[in-house]
Short mmCIF file of C-alpha atoms in Angstrom, two decimals:
data_model
loop_
_atom_site.label_atom_id
_atom_site.label_comp_id
_atom_site.label_asym_id
_atom_site.label_seq_id
_atom_site.Cartn_x
_atom_site.Cartn_y
_atom_site.Cartn_z
CA SER A 1 -0.02 -0.02 0.00
CA GLN A 2 1.11 3.59 -0.68
CA GLN A 3 2.03 5.51 2.38
CA GLY A 4 2.52 8.84 0.73
CA GLU A 5 0.45 10.88 -1.67
CA GLU A 6 2.08 13.40 -3.87
CA ASP A 7 0.36 16.51 -5.03
CA PRO A 8 0.01 17.48 -7.84
CA GLN A 9 -0.05 14.25 -9.81
CA ALA A 10 1.35 16.20 -12.77
CA LEU A 11 2.96 19.60 -13.17
CA SER A 12 4.09 21.46 -16.27
CA ILE A 13 6.17 24.71 -15.94
CA GLN A 14 8.41 26.92 -18.03
CA GLU A 15 12.16 26.42 -17.85
CA GLY A 16 13.55 28.76 -15.20
CA GLU A 17 10.43 28.80 -12.99
CA ASN A 18 10.31 27.09 -9.63
CA ALA A 19 8.52 23.78 -9.15
CA THR A 20 6.85 22.79 -5.88
CA MET A 21 5.63 19.26 -5.06
CA ASN A 22 3.90 18.16 -1.88
CA CYS A 23 3.72 14.84 -0.12
CA SER A 24 1.40 13.74 2.62
CA TYR A 25 1.71 10.54 4.66
CA LYS A 26 -0.31 8.73 7.23
CA THR A 27 1.79 7.23 10.01
CA SER A 28 4.64 8.49 12.15
CA ILE A 29 8.01 8.44 10.43
CA ASN A 30 11.71 8.36 11.32
CA ASN A 31 12.87 9.93 8.03
CA LEU A 32 11.48 11.11 4.72
CA GLN A 33 13.37 10.97 1.39
CA TRP A 34 12.78 12.31 -2.13
CA TYR A 35 13.71 10.40 -5.22
CA ARG A 36 13.62 11.26 -8.89
CA GLN A 37 12.91 8.72 -11.74
CA ASN A 38 13.52 9.46 -15.40
CA SER A 39 11.25 7.61 -17.79
CA GLY A 40 12.25 3.95 -18.03
CA ARG A 41 15.05 4.26 -15.51
CA GLY A 42 15.63 3.45 -11.85
CA LEU A 43 15.13 5.89 -8.98
CA VAL A 44 17.82 8.34 -7.88
CA HIS A 45 18.09 9.60 -4.30
CA LEU A 46 17.78 13.36 -4.03
CA ILE A 47 17.62 14.27 -0.34
CA LEU A 48 16.83 12.81 3.10
CA ILE A 49 15.26 14.81 5.96
CA ARG A 50 15.03 13.42 9.49
CA SER A 51 11.89 13.69 11.56
CA ASN A 52 13.47 16.23 13.95
CA GLU A 53 14.48 18.52 10.99
CA ARG A 54 12.17 21.14 9.50
CA GLU A 55 14.12 22.22 6.39
CA LYS A 56 17.03 21.02 4.32
CA HIS A 57 18.79 22.36 1.26
CA SER A 58 20.88 20.65 -1.42
CA GLY A 59 21.86 22.73 -4.40
CA ARG A 60 18.66 23.85 -6.20
CA LEU A 61 16.55 21.63 -3.91
CA ARG A 62 14.74 22.66 -0.76
CA VAL A 63 12.79 20.21 1.32
CA THR A 64 10.54 21.09 4.26
CA LEU A 65 8.92 18.71 6.67
CA ASP A 66 5.94 19.31 9.00
CA THR A 67 5.46 16.30 11.18
CA SER A 68 2.38 17.81 12.81
CA LYS A 69 0.62 17.95 9.41
CA LYS A 70 2.39 14.76 8.19
CA SER A 71 3.47 16.58 5.07
CA SER A 72 6.61 17.50 3.14
CA SER A 73 7.37 19.65 0.17
CA LEU A 74 10.07 19.66 -2.45
CA LEU A 75 11.01 22.86 -4.15
CA ILE A 76 13.16 22.88 -7.28
CA THR A 77 14.43 26.38 -8.08
CA ALA A 78 15.42 27.70 -11.48
CA SER A 79 14.13 24.53 -13.26
CA ARG A 80 15.95 23.06 -16.20
CA ALA A 81 14.76 20.79 -18.96
CA ALA A 82 16.80 17.97 -17.41
CA ASP A 83 14.61 18.19 -14.27
CA THR A 84 11.75 16.64 -16.36
CA ALA A 85 11.03 13.37 -14.40
CA SER A 86 8.79 11.76 -11.82
CA TYR A 87 9.39 12.67 -8.19
CA PHE A 88 8.48 10.38 -5.32
CA CYS A 89 8.55 10.89 -1.60
CA ALA A 90 9.42 7.86 0.60
CA THR A 91 9.02 7.24 4.32
CA ASP A 92 10.32 4.73 6.71
CA GLY A 93 9.07 3.84 10.16
CA PRO A 94 7.08 4.16 12.20
CA SER A 95 8.86 1.69 14.36
CA PHE A 96 12.59 2.06 14.88
CA GLY A 97 14.38 -0.58 12.75
CA ASN A 98 11.71 -0.62 10.05
CA GLU A 99 14.12 0.08 7.19
CA LYS A 100 11.85 -0.45 4.22
CA LEU A 101 10.84 2.67 2.42
CA THR A 102 7.19 3.14 1.52
CA PHE A 103 6.83 5.22 -1.66
CA GLY A 104 4.11 7.75 -2.70
CA THR A 105 2.31 7.76 -6.00
CA GLY A 106 4.61 10.39 -7.51
CA THR A 107 4.45 13.75 -9.29
CA ARG A 108 5.22 13.89 -12.98
CA LEU A 109 7.11 17.11 -13.64
CA THR A 110 7.50 18.47 -17.19
CA ILE A 111 9.83 21.41 -17.85
CA ILE A 112 8.92 23.24 -21.07
CA PRO A 113 12.02 24.71 -22.81
CA GLY B 1 30.51 -2.68 -9.39
CA ALA B 2 29.81 0.91 -10.15
CA GLY B 3 26.08 0.57 -9.61
CA VAL B 4 23.24 -1.85 -9.02
CA SER B 5 22.96 -4.14 -12.02
CA GLN B 6 19.76 -6.00 -12.96
CA SER B 7 19.14 -8.59 -15.61
CA PRO B 8 17.35 -9.10 -17.82
CA ARG B 9 16.22 -5.59 -18.56
CA TYR B 10 13.21 -6.85 -20.48
CA LYS B 11 11.45 -10.24 -20.17
CA VAL B 12 8.42 -11.42 -22.05
CA ALA B 13 6.82 -14.59 -20.58
CA LYS B 14 3.81 -16.60 -21.53
CA ARG B 15 1.26 -16.96 -18.77
CA GLY B 16 2.23 -19.96 -16.69
CA GLN B 17 5.92 -19.79 -17.26
CA ASP B 18 8.44 -19.30 -14.52
CA VAL B 19 10.78 -16.35 -14.53
CA ALA B 20 13.96 -15.43 -12.63
CA LEU B 21 15.21 -11.88 -12.26
CA ARG B 22 18.75 -11.18 -11.05
CA CYS B 23 20.11 -8.31 -9.00
CA ASP B 24 23.84 -7.55 -8.50
CA PRO B 25 24.09 -4.92 -5.73
CA ILE B 26 26.85 -2.44 -5.13
CA SER B 27 29.82 -4.30 -3.62
CA GLY B 28 29.77 -4.15 0.12
CA HIS B 29 26.17 -3.10 0.45
CA VAL B 30 24.63 -5.08 3.23
CA SER B 31 20.90 -4.43 2.61
CA LEU B 32 19.03 -5.39 -0.53
CA PHE B 33 15.38 -4.59 -1.46
CA TRP B 34 13.01 -5.65 -4.14
CA TYR B 35 10.21 -3.42 -5.29
CA GLN B 36 7.45 -3.86 -7.86
CA GLN B 37 6.40 -0.80 -9.89
CA ALA B 38 3.18 -0.84 -11.96
CA LEU B 39 2.85 1.64 -14.80
CA GLY B 40 2.27 5.17 -13.51
CA GLN B 41 2.55 4.14 -9.89
CA GLY B 42 5.15 4.35 -7.20
CA PRO B 43 7.34 1.35 -6.24
CA GLU B 44 5.67 -1.11 -3.87
CA PHE B 45 7.87 -2.99 -1.41
CA LEU B 46 8.21 -6.78 -1.93
CA THR B 47 11.06 -8.07 0.29
CA TYR B 48 14.25 -7.07 2.13
CA PHE B 49 17.49 -8.85 2.90
CA GLN B 50 20.32 -7.97 5.27
CA ASN B 51 23.25 -10.02 4.05
CA GLU B 52 21.75 -13.44 3.35
CA ALA B 53 18.93 -13.15 5.83
CA GLN B 54 15.51 -12.29 4.49
CA LEU B 55 14.18 -10.06 7.21
CA ASP B 56 10.91 -8.98 5.68
CA LYS B 57 8.92 -10.62 2.90
CA SER B 58 5.60 -9.06 3.88
CA GLY B 59 5.21 -7.47 0.42
CA LEU B 60 5.37 -10.64 -1.71
CA PRO B 61 1.92 -10.77 -3.27
CA SER B 62 1.59 -14.58 -3.25
CA ASP B 63 3.46 -17.77 -2.72
CA ARG B 64 4.34 -17.77 -6.35
CA PHE B 65 6.94 -15.12 -5.54
CA PHE B 66 10.19 -16.26 -4.00
CA ALA B 67 13.44 -14.28 -3.33
CA GLU B 68 16.86 -15.49 -2.27
CA ARG B 69 20.29 -14.08 -1.59
CA PRO B 70 22.31 -17.21 -0.59
CA GLU B 71 25.75 -15.66 -0.29
CA GLY B 72 24.73 -12.18 0.85
CA SER B 73 25.53 -10.61 -2.48
CA VAL B 74 23.63 -11.38 -5.68
CA SER B 75 19.80 -11.86 -5.33
CA THR B 76 17.26 -13.61 -7.46
CA LEU B 77 13.56 -12.92 -7.54
CA LYS B 78 11.68 -15.92 -8.89
CA ILE B 79 8.09 -15.80 -10.01
CA GLN B 80 6.37 -19.11 -10.68
CA ARG B 81 3.42 -19.71 -12.96
CA THR B 82 3.38 -16.09 -14.11
CA GLN B 83 0.01 -14.31 -14.45
CA GLN B 84 -0.83 -11.22 -16.43
CA GLU B 85 -1.18 -9.18 -13.18
CA ASP B 86 2.52 -9.86 -12.60
CA SER B 87 3.39 -7.57 -15.45
CA ALA B 88 5.42 -4.68 -14.00
CA VAL B 89 8.85 -3.31 -13.53
CA TYR B 90 10.78 -5.04 -10.78
CA LEU B 91 13.33 -2.79 -9.12
CA CYS B 92 16.25 -3.86 -7.00
CA ALA B 93 17.96 -1.43 -4.58
CA SER B 94 20.90 -1.80 -2.22
CA SER B 95 22.10 0.19 0.73
CA LEU B 96 24.98 0.41 3.13
CA MET B 97 22.61 0.73 6.02
CA ARG B 98 22.31 -1.86 8.69
CA ARG B 99 19.29 -2.70 10.80
CA GLY B 100 17.98 0.36 12.61
CA VAL B 101 19.79 2.94 10.45
CA THR B 102 18.02 4.54 7.54
CA GLY B 103 19.91 5.66 4.51
CA GLU B 104 19.53 6.25 0.82
CA LEU B 105 18.77 3.38 -1.51
CA PHE B 106 20.68 2.83 -4.74
CA PHE B 107 18.38 1.50 -7.40
CA GLY B 108 19.06 -0.55 -10.50
CA GLU B 109 17.37 0.23 -13.92
CA GLY B 110 14.79 -2.46 -13.29
CA SER B 111 13.60 -5.60 -15.09
CA ARG B 112 10.39 -4.91 -17.12
CA LEU B 113 8.33 -8.12 -17.08
CA THR B 114 5.44 -8.52 -19.58
CA VAL B 115 3.24 -11.57 -19.22
CA LEU B 116 1.15 -12.41 -22.26
#
């Protein structure tokens, strides 16, 4: 079963604009991760945020986490055509030692050149 | 190796045939995961190994699905008597993490199974 739900399901923006994707989940977590998947390829890890963190940055990526609302957002600034892909959030937990990641349904992002 | 390697990349099977999908994780990675991804969906967990021990197989959809990792390195996912609903991409991922420590997963390119 899917733990996370991404929103929107699909997003198209012009190159250079910022893209924001949201993820909601149901149970308590230890960590939340974001992954990218290009069409027909495997998933690539982008960023991990721990449950006691509220915000994290990596290059053009900014992730926020609100455990009280059980939600996270991924912001990609100054988008590029190469950012076109599907983006998934993934959570572990709730119990300590539950290492498997449960993935959301994904947001399909299209960057228009 | 440089990354997680999966084979075959594409497999077409007739309904009722058995298939075996192979995963070569990154050298030294302790943990190995199998996921199933239907078209347009997120990956769904199947099973998890730490070294040769299968610690969680709660996601295997039926007893037709079987996974092994006998020497704690290469893993094989076997599907017996394939059905059309087994058509999906099967993703393998490995990680350095040990039990109780969460980290990033490194995914292979996947094996796309089509059952006719």
